[in-house]
Coordinates of C-alpha atoms (C1' of nucleotides) in Angstrom, one line a residue:
Chain A
M40 CA 125.7 93.1 138.3
D41 CA 128.2 94.0 141.0
I42 CA 131.8 95.2 140.4
F43 CA 133.5 92.2 141.9
S44 CA 131.9 89.6 139.7
K45 CA 132.6 91.8 136.7
L46 CA 136.2 92.1 137.8
Q47 CA 136.6 88.3 138.0
E48 CA 135.0 87.9 134.7
E49 CA 137.2 90.5 133.0
K50 CA 140.4 89.5 134.8
A51 CA 141.9 87.6 132.0
R52 CA 141.4 90.3 129.4
L53 CA 142.9 93.0 131.6
S54 CA 146.1 94.9 130.4
P55 CA 149.1 95.1 132.7
S56 CA 148.2 98.6 133.9
E57 CA 144.7 97.6 134.5
T58 CA 145.7 94.5 136.4
R59 CA 147.8 96.7 138.7
I60 CA 144.6 98.7 139.5
A61 CA 142.6 95.6 140.1
D62 CA 145.2 94.4 142.5
I63 CA 145.0 97.5 144.5
L64 CA 141.2 97.1 144.7
L65 CA 141.5 93.6 146.0
N66 CA 144.4 94.1 148.4
D67 CA 143.9 97.6 149.7
F68 CA 140.2 98.1 149.4
E69 CA 140.0 100.7 152.1
F70 CA 142.5 102.9 150.3
A71 CA 140.7 102.4 147.0
V72 CA 137.3 103.6 148.2
N73 CA 138.7 106.7 149.8
A74 CA 141.3 107.7 147.2
S75 CA 140.9 110.2 144.5
I76 CA 141.6 109.2 140.9
I77 CA 145.0 110.7 141.2
E78 CA 146.0 109.0 144.3
L79 CA 144.8 105.7 142.9
A80 CA 146.6 106.3 139.7
D81 CA 149.8 107.1 141.5
K82 CA 149.6 104.0 143.7
A83 CA 149.1 101.8 140.6
D84 CA 151.8 103.6 138.7
V85 CA 149.4 104.6 135.9
S86 CA 147.9 107.8 134.7
P87 CA 144.5 109.0 135.7
P88 CA 143.1 108.4 132.3
T89 CA 144.0 104.8 132.6
V90 CA 142.0 104.6 135.8
T91 CA 139.0 106.2 134.0
R92 CA 139.2 103.6 131.3
F93 CA 139.5 100.9 133.8
C94 CA 136.2 102.1 135.4
R95 CA 134.4 102.0 132.1
R96 CA 135.7 98.6 131.5
V97 CA 134.2 97.1 134.6
G98 CA 130.8 98.6 133.7
C99 CA 130.7 102.0 135.4
D100 CA 129.8 105.3 134.0
S101 CA 132.6 107.3 135.6
F102 CA 135.2 107.2 138.3
S103 CA 132.8 108.5 140.9
D104 CA 130.1 106.0 139.8
F105 CA 132.8 103.4 140.2
K106 CA 133.6 104.5 143.7
V107 CA 129.9 104.4 144.7
Q108 CA 129.5 101.0 143.3
L109 CA 132.6 99.8 145.0
A110 CA 131.5 101.1 148.4
R111 CA 128.1 99.7 147.9
T112 CA 129.0 96.2 147.1
A113 CA 131.9 96.2 149.5
Y114 CA 129.7 95.5 152.4
V115 CA 128.5 92.2 151.0
G116 CA 130.8 91.4 148.2
M117 CA 134.2 92.1 149.6
R118 CA 134.9 89.1 151.9
Y119 CA 133.9 86.3 149.7
L120 CA 136.4 87.2 147.1
R121 CA 139.5 86.8 149.2
P122 CA 139.4 83.8 151.3
E123 CA 140.4 84.7 154.9
P124 CA 141.8 88.0 156.1
K125 CA 141.9 86.2 159.5
S126 CA 144.1 88.4 161.5
R127 CA 143.9 87.6 165.2
D128 CA 143.1 91.1 166.1
P129 CA 139.8 91.0 168.0
A130 CA 138.3 93.9 166.0
D131 CA 139.0 92.0 162.8
V132 CA 137.6 88.8 164.0
A133 CA 134.4 90.6 165.0
Q134 CA 134.2 92.4 161.7
D135 CA 134.8 89.2 159.8
I136 CA 132.1 87.3 161.6
I137 CA 129.5 90.1 161.3
T138 CA 130.2 90.5 157.7
K139 CA 130.0 86.8 157.0
A140 CA 126.7 86.7 158.7
Q141 CA 125.4 89.6 156.7
N142 CA 126.7 88.0 153.6
A143 CA 124.8 84.8 154.4
L144 CA 121.6 86.8 154.8
F145 CA 122.3 88.6 151.5
L146 CA 122.9 85.4 149.7
L147 CA 119.9 83.8 151.2
H148 CA 117.7 86.6 150.1
R149 CA 119.1 86.5 146.6
S150 CA 118.6 82.8 146.2
L151 CA 115.2 82.5 147.8
D152 CA 112.5 80.9 145.8
M153 CA 109.5 82.8 146.9
A154 CA 107.1 80.7 145.0
A155 CA 108.3 77.6 146.9
I156 CA 108.1 79.3 150.2
E157 CA 104.6 80.5 149.6
Q158 CA 103.6 77.0 148.6
A159 CA 105.3 75.6 151.7
A160 CA 103.5 78.2 153.9
D161 CA 100.2 77.3 152.3
K162 CA 100.6 73.6 153.0
L163 CA 101.8 74.2 156.5
S164 CA 98.9 76.4 157.4
K165 CA 96.4 73.8 156.2
A166 CA 98.1 70.8 157.7
E167 CA 96.3 68.7 160.3
M168 CA 99.6 67.7 161.8
I169 CA 103.2 68.9 161.2
Y170 CA 106.4 67.0 161.9
A171 CA 109.5 69.0 162.0
F172 CA 112.7 66.9 161.4
G173 CA 116.3 67.7 161.7
S174 CA 119.4 66.1 163.1
G175 CA 122.8 67.3 164.3
G176 CA 123.2 70.5 166.3
N177 CA 122.3 72.8 163.5
S178 CA 119.3 71.2 161.9
S179 CA 117.8 70.0 165.1
M180 CA 117.8 73.5 166.3
I181 CA 115.9 74.5 163.2
A182 CA 113.4 71.7 163.8
S183 CA 112.7 72.9 167.3
E184 CA 112.5 76.5 166.1
L185 CA 109.9 75.4 163.6
Q186 CA 107.9 73.8 166.3
N187 CA 108.4 76.8 168.5
R188 CA 107.1 79.2 165.9
L189 CA 104.3 77.1 164.5
F190 CA 102.6 75.9 167.6
R191 CA 101.8 79.5 168.5
F192 CA 99.5 79.8 165.5
G193 CA 97.3 76.9 166.9
L194 CA 98.9 74.4 164.6
H195 CA 99.6 70.8 165.7
V196 CA 103.3 70.3 165.4
T197 CA 106.0 68.1 166.9
A198 CA 109.8 68.2 166.3
S199 CA 112.2 65.3 166.4
S200 CA 115.9 64.9 165.9
D201 CA 115.8 61.2 166.4
H202 CA 116.2 59.1 163.2
G203 CA 114.2 56.2 164.5
M204 CA 111.4 58.4 165.7
Q205 CA 111.4 60.2 162.4
L206 CA 110.9 57.0 160.5
M207 CA 108.1 55.9 162.7
M208 CA 106.4 59.2 162.5
A209 CA 106.8 59.3 158.7
A210 CA 105.3 55.8 158.5
A211 CA 102.3 56.8 160.7
A212 CA 101.7 60.1 158.9
K213 CA 98.5 60.7 156.9
P214 CA 98.0 62.5 153.6
T215 CA 96.6 65.5 155.5
H216 CA 99.8 65.8 157.4
V217 CA 103.0 67.6 156.5
I218 CA 106.6 66.7 157.1
I219 CA 109.1 69.6 157.1
G220 CA 112.8 68.6 157.3
S221 CA 116.0 70.6 157.5
S222 CA 119.4 69.5 156.3
F223 CA 122.3 72.0 155.9
S224 CA 124.3 69.6 153.8
G225 CA 121.4 68.1 151.9
R226 CA 123.0 64.7 152.5
N227 CA 121.2 63.4 155.5
A228 CA 120.4 59.9 154.3
E229 CA 117.9 59.2 157.1
L230 CA 115.9 62.3 156.3
V231 CA 115.8 61.1 152.7
R232 CA 114.4 57.8 153.8
A233 CA 111.8 59.5 156.0
F234 CA 110.7 61.6 153.1
S235 CA 110.5 58.7 150.7
L236 CA 108.5 56.7 153.2
A237 CA 106.1 59.6 153.7
R238 CA 105.6 60.2 150.0
E239 CA 104.5 56.6 149.4
T240 CA 101.4 57.4 151.4
G241 CA 100.9 60.9 149.9
V242 CA 102.2 62.9 152.8
T243 CA 103.4 66.3 151.8
T244 CA 107.1 66.8 152.4
I245 CA 109.0 70.1 152.6
A246 CA 112.7 70.4 152.7
L247 CA 114.8 73.3 153.9
T248 CA 118.1 72.4 152.2
Q249 CA 120.5 73.0 149.4
A250 CA 119.1 72.8 145.9
D251 CA 119.6 69.7 143.9
S252 CA 120.9 67.7 146.9
P253 CA 119.6 64.2 147.7
V254 CA 117.3 65.7 150.4
A255 CA 116.0 68.2 148.0
Q256 CA 115.3 65.6 145.4
A257 CA 113.4 63.5 147.9
A258 CA 111.0 66.3 148.9
D259 CA 107.8 67.6 147.3
I260 CA 108.5 71.3 148.0
V261 CA 112.1 72.6 148.3
V262 CA 112.8 75.8 150.1
Q263 CA 116.3 76.1 148.8
I264 CA 119.0 77.7 150.8
D265 CA 122.1 78.0 148.7
L266 CA 125.1 79.8 150.2
A267 CA 128.5 80.0 148.8
E268 CA 130.7 77.1 149.8
G269 CA 133.1 79.0 151.9
N270 CA 130.4 80.2 154.3
N271 CA 128.9 76.8 154.4
I272 CA 131.3 74.3 155.7
F273 CA 133.6 76.0 158.0
R274 CA 131.5 78.6 159.5
P275 CA 128.2 77.0 160.6
T276 CA 127.0 80.0 162.5
S277 CA 126.4 82.2 159.5
T278 CA 124.7 79.3 157.7
R279 CA 122.5 78.8 160.7
I280 CA 121.6 82.5 160.7
A281 CA 120.4 82.2 157.2
Y282 CA 118.3 79.1 158.1
L283 CA 116.8 80.9 161.1
A284 CA 115.9 83.8 158.8
A285 CA 114.3 81.4 156.4
V286 CA 112.3 79.9 159.1
D287 CA 111.3 83.3 160.3
I288 CA 110.0 84.2 156.8
L289 CA 108.2 80.9 156.4
A290 CA 106.5 81.3 159.8
S291 CA 105.5 84.8 159.1
L292 CA 103.8 83.8 155.9
V293 CA 102.1 80.9 157.7
A294 CA 100.8 83.4 160.2
Y295 CA 99.3 85.6 157.5
N296 CA 97.5 82.5 156.2
I297 CA 95.8 81.8 159.5
P298 CA 93.3 84.4 160.6
Q299 CA 93.3 83.1 164.2
A300 CA 97.1 83.5 164.4
A301 CA 96.8 87.3 164.2
V302 CA 94.5 87.4 167.2
T303 CA 96.7 85.1 169.2
L304 CA 99.8 87.1 168.3
R305 CA 98.1 90.4 169.2
R306 CA 97.2 88.9 172.6
I307 CA 100.8 87.8 173.2
K308 CA 102.1 91.2 172.2
Q309 CA 99.7 93.0 174.6
Q310 CA 100.8 90.8 177.4
L311 CA 104.4 91.5 176.6
V312 CA 103.9 95.2 176.8
A313 CA 102.0 94.8 180.0
H314 CA 104.6 92.7 181.7
R315 CA 107.8 94.1 180.4
D316 CA 109.5 93.5 183.7
G317 CA 109.3 89.7 183.5
D318 CA 112.2 87.6 182.4
D319 CA 113.3 86.1 179.2
R320 CA 110.6 83.6 178.8
Q321 CA 108.2 86.3 177.7
L322 CA 110.4 87.2 174.8
L323 CA 109.5 83.9 173.3
G324 CA 106.4 85.7 172.1
D325 CA 106.4 87.2 168.7
Chain B
M171 CA 130.3 106.1 163.3
D172 CA 127.9 105.8 160.4
I173 CA 126.1 108.6 158.6
F174 CA 122.6 107.5 159.5
S175 CA 123.1 107.5 163.2
K176 CA 124.9 110.8 162.9
L177 CA 121.9 112.1 161.0
Q178 CA 119.4 111.1 163.6
E179 CA 121.6 112.6 166.3
E180 CA 121.9 116.0 164.5
K181 CA 118.4 116.1 163.1
A182 CA 117.1 118.6 165.7
R183 CA 119.9 121.0 165.1
L184 CA 119.7 121.1 161.4
S185 CA 118.8 124.3 159.5
P186 CA 115.9 124.4 157.1
S187 CA 118.1 124.0 154.1
E188 CA 120.0 121.1 155.7
T189 CA 116.8 119.5 156.6
R190 CA 115.8 119.5 152.9
I191 CA 119.0 117.8 152.0
A192 CA 118.5 115.2 154.7
D193 CA 115.0 114.6 153.4
I194 CA 116.3 113.8 150.0
L195 CA 118.7 111.3 151.5
L196 CA 116.0 109.5 153.2
N197 CA 113.4 109.6 150.5
D198 CA 115.3 109.3 147.3
F199 CA 118.4 107.6 148.4
E200 CA 119.1 106.1 145.0
F201 CA 119.3 109.6 143.5
A202 CA 121.5 110.9 146.3
V203 CA 124.2 108.3 145.9
N204 CA 124.4 108.8 142.2
A205 CA 124.1 112.6 142.0
S206 CA 126.9 115.2 141.8
I207 CA 127.0 117.9 144.4
I208 CA 125.3 120.3 141.9
E209 CA 122.4 117.9 141.1
L210 CA 121.9 117.3 144.8
A211 CA 122.0 121.0 145.5
D212 CA 119.5 121.8 142.8
K213 CA 117.1 119.1 144.0
A214 CA 117.2 120.4 147.5
D215 CA 117.0 124.0 146.4
V216 CA 120.2 125.0 148.0
S217 CA 123.6 126.0 146.8
P218 CA 126.5 123.6 146.5
P219 CA 128.4 125.2 149.4
T220 CA 125.4 124.3 151.7
V221 CA 125.7 120.7 150.6
T222 CA 129.4 120.7 151.4
R223 CA 128.7 122.2 154.8
F224 CA 126.0 119.6 155.4
C225 CA 128.5 116.8 154.6
R226 CA 131.0 118.2 157.2
R227 CA 128.2 118.4 159.7
V228 CA 127.4 114.7 159.5
G229 CA 131.1 113.9 160.0
C230 CA 132.5 113.5 156.5
D231 CA 135.7 115.1 155.2
S232 CA 134.3 116.1 151.9
F233 CA 131.4 115.5 149.5
S234 CA 133.0 112.5 147.9
D235 CA 133.8 111.0 151.3
F236 CA 130.1 111.6 152.1
K237 CA 129.0 109.7 149.1
V238 CA 131.2 106.8 149.8
Q239 CA 130.0 106.6 153.4
L240 CA 126.5 106.8 152.2
A241 CA 126.8 104.0 149.7
R242 CA 128.6 102.0 152.2
T243 CA 126.1 102.1 155.0
A244 CA 123.1 102.3 152.8
Y245 CA 122.8 98.6 152.4
V246 CA 122.1 98.1 156.1
G247 CA 121.4 101.5 157.5
M248 CA 118.6 102.5 155.2
R249 CA 115.6 100.8 156.5
Y250 CA 115.8 101.4 160.1
L251 CA 115.1 105.0 159.6
R252 CA 111.7 104.4 158.1
P253 CA 109.3 102.6 160.3
E254 CA 107.5 99.7 158.6
P255 CA 106.6 99.0 155.0
K256 CA 104.8 95.9 156.3
S257 CA 102.7 94.8 153.5
R258 CA 101.5 91.2 153.4
D259 CA 103.1 90.6 150.1
P260 CA 105.5 87.7 150.5
A261 CA 108.4 89.5 148.8
D262 CA 108.0 92.4 151.2
V263 CA 107.8 90.1 154.2
A264 CA 111.0 88.4 153.2
Q265 CA 112.8 91.6 152.5
D266 CA 111.6 93.0 155.8
I267 CA 112.9 90.0 157.8
I268 CA 116.2 89.9 156.0
T269 CA 116.8 93.6 156.5
K270 CA 115.8 93.5 160.2
A271 CA 118.2 90.6 160.7
Q272 CA 121.0 92.5 158.9
N273 CA 120.3 95.6 160.9
A274 CA 120.4 93.6 164.1
L275 CA 123.9 92.5 163.1
F276 CA 124.9 96.0 162.2
L277 CA 123.7 97.4 165.5
L278 CA 125.4 94.6 167.4
H279 CA 128.6 95.4 165.7
R280 CA 128.3 99.1 166.5
S281 CA 127.5 98.6 170.1
L282 CA 130.0 95.8 170.9
D283 CA 132.4 96.5 173.7
M284 CA 135.5 94.7 172.4
A285 CA 137.4 95.2 175.6
A286 CA 134.7 93.4 177.5
I287 CA 134.6 90.6 175.0
E288 CA 138.3 90.1 175.1
Q289 CA 138.2 90.1 178.8
A290 CA 135.4 87.5 178.7
A291 CA 137.3 85.4 176.2
D292 CA 140.4 85.6 178.4
K293 CA 138.5 84.4 181.5
L294 CA 136.8 81.6 179.6
S295 CA 139.9 80.3 178.1
K296 CA 141.5 80.0 181.5
A297 CA 138.5 78.6 183.4
E298 CA 138.7 75.2 185.0
M299 CA 135.0 74.8 184.6
I300 CA 132.4 76.8 182.7
Y301 CA 128.7 77.0 183.4
A302 CA 126.5 78.4 180.7
F303 CA 123.1 79.6 181.9
G304 CA 120.1 80.8 180.1
S305 CA 116.3 80.3 180.4
G306 CA 113.4 80.6 178.0
G307 CA 113.5 79.5 174.4
N308 CA 116.0 82.2 173.4
S309 CA 118.6 82.3 176.1
S310 CA 118.6 78.6 176.7
M311 CA 119.5 78.2 173.0
I312 CA 122.4 80.6 173.5
A313 CA 123.5 78.6 176.6
S314 CA 123.6 75.4 174.7
E315 CA 125.3 77.1 171.8
L316 CA 128.0 78.3 174.2
Q317 CA 128.4 74.7 175.4
N318 CA 128.5 73.5 171.9
R319 CA 131.2 75.9 170.8
L320 CA 133.4 75.8 173.9
F321 CA 133.6 72.1 174.6
R322 CA 135.4 71.7 171.2
F323 CA 138.3 73.6 172.5
G324 CA 138.9 71.2 175.2
L325 CA 137.2 73.3 177.9
H326 CA 135.0 71.9 180.6
V327 CA 131.6 73.3 180.1
T328 CA 128.0 72.5 181.0
A329 CA 124.8 74.3 180.1
S330 CA 121.7 74.6 182.1
S331 CA 118.3 76.2 181.6
D332 CA 116.9 75.1 184.9
H333 CA 116.8 77.8 187.6
G334 CA 117.1 75.3 190.5
M335 CA 120.1 73.6 188.9
Q336 CA 121.7 77.0 188.1
L337 CA 121.5 78.0 191.8
M338 CA 123.0 74.7 192.9
M339 CA 125.8 75.0 190.4
A340 CA 126.5 78.6 191.3
A341 CA 126.7 77.6 195.0
A342 CA 129.1 74.8 194.2
A343 CA 131.3 76.8 191.8
K344 CA 134.9 77.6 192.8
P345 CA 136.9 80.8 192.2
T346 CA 138.7 79.1 189.3
H347 CA 135.3 78.6 187.6
V348 CA 133.4 80.9 185.3
I349 CA 129.6 81.4 185.0
I350 CA 128.4 82.8 181.7
G351 CA 124.7 83.7 181.5
S352 CA 122.5 85.1 178.8
S353 CA 119.3 87.1 179.2
F354 CA 117.8 89.0 176.3
S355 CA 115.7 91.2 178.5
G356 CA 118.3 91.6 181.3
R357 CA 115.5 91.0 183.8
N358 CA 115.9 87.3 184.6
A359 CA 115.7 87.5 188.3
E360 CA 116.9 84.0 188.9
L361 CA 120.0 84.6 186.8
V362 CA 120.7 87.7 189.0
R363 CA 120.4 85.5 192.0
A364 CA 122.8 82.9 190.6
F365 CA 125.3 85.6 189.7
S366 CA 125.1 87.2 193.2
L367 CA 125.5 83.8 194.8
A368 CA 128.5 83.0 192.7
R369 CA 130.2 86.3 193.3
E370 CA 130.1 85.8 197.1
T371 CA 132.6 83.0 196.6
G372 CA 134.7 84.9 194.0
V373 CA 133.5 83.0 190.9
T374 CA 133.8 85.1 187.7
T375 CA 130.5 86.0 186.2
I376 CA 129.9 87.0 182.6
A377 CA 126.6 88.3 181.2
L378 CA 125.4 88.5 177.7
T379 CA 122.6 91.0 178.0
Q380 CA 121.4 94.5 177.7
A381 CA 123.7 97.2 179.3
D382 CA 122.6 98.6 182.6
S383 CA 120.0 96.0 183.2
P384 CA 119.7 94.1 186.5
V385 CA 121.5 91.1 185.0
A386 CA 124.3 93.4 183.7
Q387 CA 124.7 95.0 187.1
A388 CA 125.0 91.6 188.8
A389 CA 127.8 90.4 186.6
D390 CA 131.6 91.0 186.7
I391 CA 132.0 91.3 182.9
V392 CA 129.2 92.5 180.7
V393 CA 129.1 91.7 177.0
Q394 CA 126.5 94.2 176.2
I395 CA 124.1 93.6 173.4
D396 CA 122.0 96.7 172.8
L397 CA 119.6 96.6 170.0
A398 CA 116.9 99.2 169.2
E399 CA 113.7 98.5 171.1
G400 CA 111.7 97.7 168.0
N401 CA 113.9 94.8 167.0
N402 CA 113.9 93.6 170.4
I403 CA 110.5 92.8 171.7
F404 CA 108.4 91.8 168.8
R405 CA 110.9 90.2 166.6
P406 CA 112.9 87.7 168.6
T407 CA 114.5 86.2 165.6
S408 CA 116.6 89.1 164.7
T409 CA 117.7 89.6 168.3
R410 CA 118.6 86.0 168.5
I411 CA 120.7 86.3 165.4
A412 CA 122.6 89.1 167.0
Y413 CA 123.2 87.0 170.1
L414 CA 124.4 84.0 168.0
A415 CA 126.8 86.3 166.2
A416 CA 128.1 87.5 169.6
V417 CA 128.6 84.0 170.8
D418 CA 130.4 83.3 167.5
I419 CA 132.8 86.2 168.1
L420 CA 133.4 85.2 171.7
A421 CA 134.0 81.6 170.8
S422 CA 136.4 82.5 168.1
L423 CA 138.4 84.7 170.4
V424 CA 138.5 81.9 173.0
A425 CA 139.8 79.6 170.3
Y426 CA 142.7 82.0 169.5
N427 CA 143.6 82.0 173.2
I428 CA 144.0 78.2 173.3
P429 CA 146.8 76.8 171.3
Q430 CA 145.3 73.3 171.5
A431 CA 142.1 74.6 169.9
A432 CA 143.7 75.4 166.6
V433 CA 145.0 71.9 166.3
T434 CA 141.7 70.4 167.1
L435 CA 139.8 72.7 164.7
R436 CA 142.2 71.9 162.0
R437 CA 141.6 68.2 162.5
I438 CA 137.9 68.8 162.3
K439 CA 138.2 70.7 159.1
Q440 CA 140.3 68.1 157.5
Q441 CA 137.8 65.5 158.4
L442 CA 135.1 67.6 157.0
V443 CA 136.8 67.9 153.7
A444 CA 137.5 64.2 153.6
H445 CA 134.0 63.1 154.4
R446 CA 132.0 65.7 152.6
D447 CA 129.3 63.2 151.8
G448 CA 128.3 62.6 155.4
D449 CA 125.2 64.1 156.9
D450 CA 124.5 67.2 158.9
R451 CA 126.1 66.1 162.0
Q452 CA 129.5 66.8 160.6
L453 CA 128.6 70.4 160.0
L454 CA 128.7 70.8 163.7
G455 CA 132.4 71.3 163.2
D456 CA 133.8 74.7 162.7
Chain C
dG292 C1' 156.0 97.6 107.7
dA293 C1' 151.1 98.1 108.8
dT294 C1' 147.9 97.7 112.3
dC295 C1' 146.1 97.5 116.7
dC296 C1' 146.4 98.2 121.4
dT297 C1' 148.1 100.5 125.5
dT298 C1' 149.4 104.3 127.6
dG299 C1' 150.6 109.1 129.1
dC300 C1' 150.6 114.1 128.2
dA301 C1' 148.2 118.2 128.0
dA302 C1' 144.2 120.7 127.3
dA303 C1' 139.4 121.1 128.2
dT304 C1' 135.8 120.3 131.0
dT305 C1' 133.6 119.6 135.0
dA306 C1' 133.1 119.3 139.9
dT307 C1' 134.1 120.9 144.4
dT308 C1' 135.7 123.9 147.8
dT309 C1' 136.9 128.4 149.7
dT310 C1' 136.3 133.1 150.4
dC311 C1' 133.6 136.8 151.1
dG312 C1' 129.5 139.4 151.5
dT313 C1' 124.5 139.9 152.3
dG314 C1' 120.5 139.5 154.9
dA315 C1' 118.1 137.6 158.7
dT316 C1' 117.5 136.7 163.5
dA317 C1' 118.6 137.0 168.3
dA318 C1' 120.7 139.3 172.2
dG319 C1' 122.2 143.1 174.5
dT320 C1' 122.3 148.3 175.2
dT321 C1' 120.7 152.9 175.5
Chain D
dA5 C1' 110.8 150.7 172.2
dA6 C1' 114.6 151.7 169.2
dC7 C1' 119.1 151.0 168.2
dT8 C1' 123.4 148.6 168.0
dT9 C1' 126.0 144.4 167.8
dA10 C1' 126.8 139.5 167.3
dT11 C1' 125.9 135.4 165.3
dC12 C1' 124.4 132.5 161.9
dA13 C1' 122.7 130.6 157.4
dC14 C1' 123.2 131.0 152.9
dG15 C1' 124.6 131.9 148.1
dA16 C1' 127.6 134.3 144.4
dA17 C1' 131.7 134.2 142.5
dA18 C1' 136.4 133.0 142.4
dA19 C1' 139.8 129.6 143.2
dT20 C1' 141.2 125.1 143.3
dA21 C1' 141.1 120.4 142.4
dA22 C1' 139.5 116.5 140.0
dT23 C1' 138.1 114.2 136.0
dT24 C1' 137.6 113.4 131.2
dT25 C1' 138.8 113.9 126.3
dG26 C1' 141.7 114.2 122.3
dC27 C1' 145.8 113.0 120.5
dA28 C1' 150.2 111.1 119.7
dA29 C1' 154.1 108.1 121.0
dG30 C1' 155.7 103.6 122.0
dG31 C1' 155.2 98.5 121.7
dA32 C1' 153.5 94.3 120.4
dT33 C1' 151.5 91.3 116.8
dC34 C1' 150.7 89.7 112.4

DNA sequence: GATCCTTGCAAATTATTTTCGTGATAAGTT
DNA sequence: AACTTATCACGAAAATAATTTGCAAGGATC
């Protein structure tokens, strides 16, 4: 368990002196990781022993262990404690965006249900036909990314971001087919309808979405992507990055399931090396 | 600058004792961040002073500073020193992909030229018309992402992934217009032609690409995105994630330059909060 | 008024850094 | 080739700094 969650948990039980220490951690983190116990104690107007006791309280062995843990979780844990540092200084903006993106990946990794992903990869690699659904700028990008990745392995796949089309495809799909749909919010009602329709005829449905959302409940297999609220709503880029990484993982696992894919990919790679001087289109390869 | 790049840089000049210390860092990192200077010295078969000297050598003020820096960059920096774990075990595959994506963000952040980005943001926010160019699956996605982000701020922007169209637009552009083009490889010859054409008539050109590449040389302003080779060629997803983050940064800076944008964005946010139950399309907002 | 908790002081302990000297290697000199 | 001389890496020990522990005083609570 990381320091920051421990801190939030203990917050109420902290003594006045300890609260002052905690405040410094949250407000002037840079100072805190670089300070010695004496400097930190001075700044918090407490004695060094109090700082030591504080460290023990939040689950560390010693002050130096505390500093290491602090520095370690800082990278990921820091920003989602305080809402928005949001200075307009370009360096801060860049730092903030990069950190949020890394956090999103971190959270994705932590919440990934590997069993579900493996199951999804398994179904996809055996599917006679795959429909990738997603609407809105974000999810439709994910749908075309799925198409982009999967067709390379020799799979039959088509992507659609059109609700009407999705419904028709879902109605026409056979039990040997697979529908994979993405919804960041989990509340895409049309996708839910498409899933329900497909399941009536025994088509396998896979959702890339938030756990326990309507879309998740409508699907057979749920690759859940649960990010903290803050990341989610107002900063779509970091959420999208997490989805892209999830698709990357899924596609890689599918590739391992398909012997032919390895051969194809190797050929693409060789071609890439041979023609390094071409333009971007070649980078499509993987 | 982080410890691990410093380490690689200094590697050749390291003495035998120092090399032993470096080895421990790389092989038993967990031990290294938790050890005291004495424990670390013992394990490396050197004396504590040698460890202190080693710390100074890699750019730290003291041993404790060293430990903090270590713990701090560990999360992202670790893996790109060792080549490939690459087992087929799903958990490893996932870990590998996530780490590579995080590294790409880390490297992006390190190599970002903030002055160039600010300059680019400045030009974009003042442009009468913006053309976003990019071809191939990756760069065309970046182009449409640019359109997607910039039109929200009230800017006039169009994206194109069609070479012929790009040339015509470049020929028709006026000095008050801006062309922004993306090329992962930096070798998109058509984009170079479009840039050259545009510059003849004094149109500002901005490139999102590798430094010192043909595309970079053809542009007025270069937002350089330099990732290590390994990431680049065979794993397009992580490169793309870096580009997406770069666009995110650029767009955020543009937003700060445009007073009107803040108002628009606030309205979008309020609407999002009010209609939380809608579908994905609303997440397009930022 | 007894008890418990918080806190700081001072001493003890431990960790880290500095200083200094040795030995090894390389470069220059006779 | 042999002999300085310079340079450097390295560790021992001393000096310094940081951290922890034991203990007692001051408050709050019951």
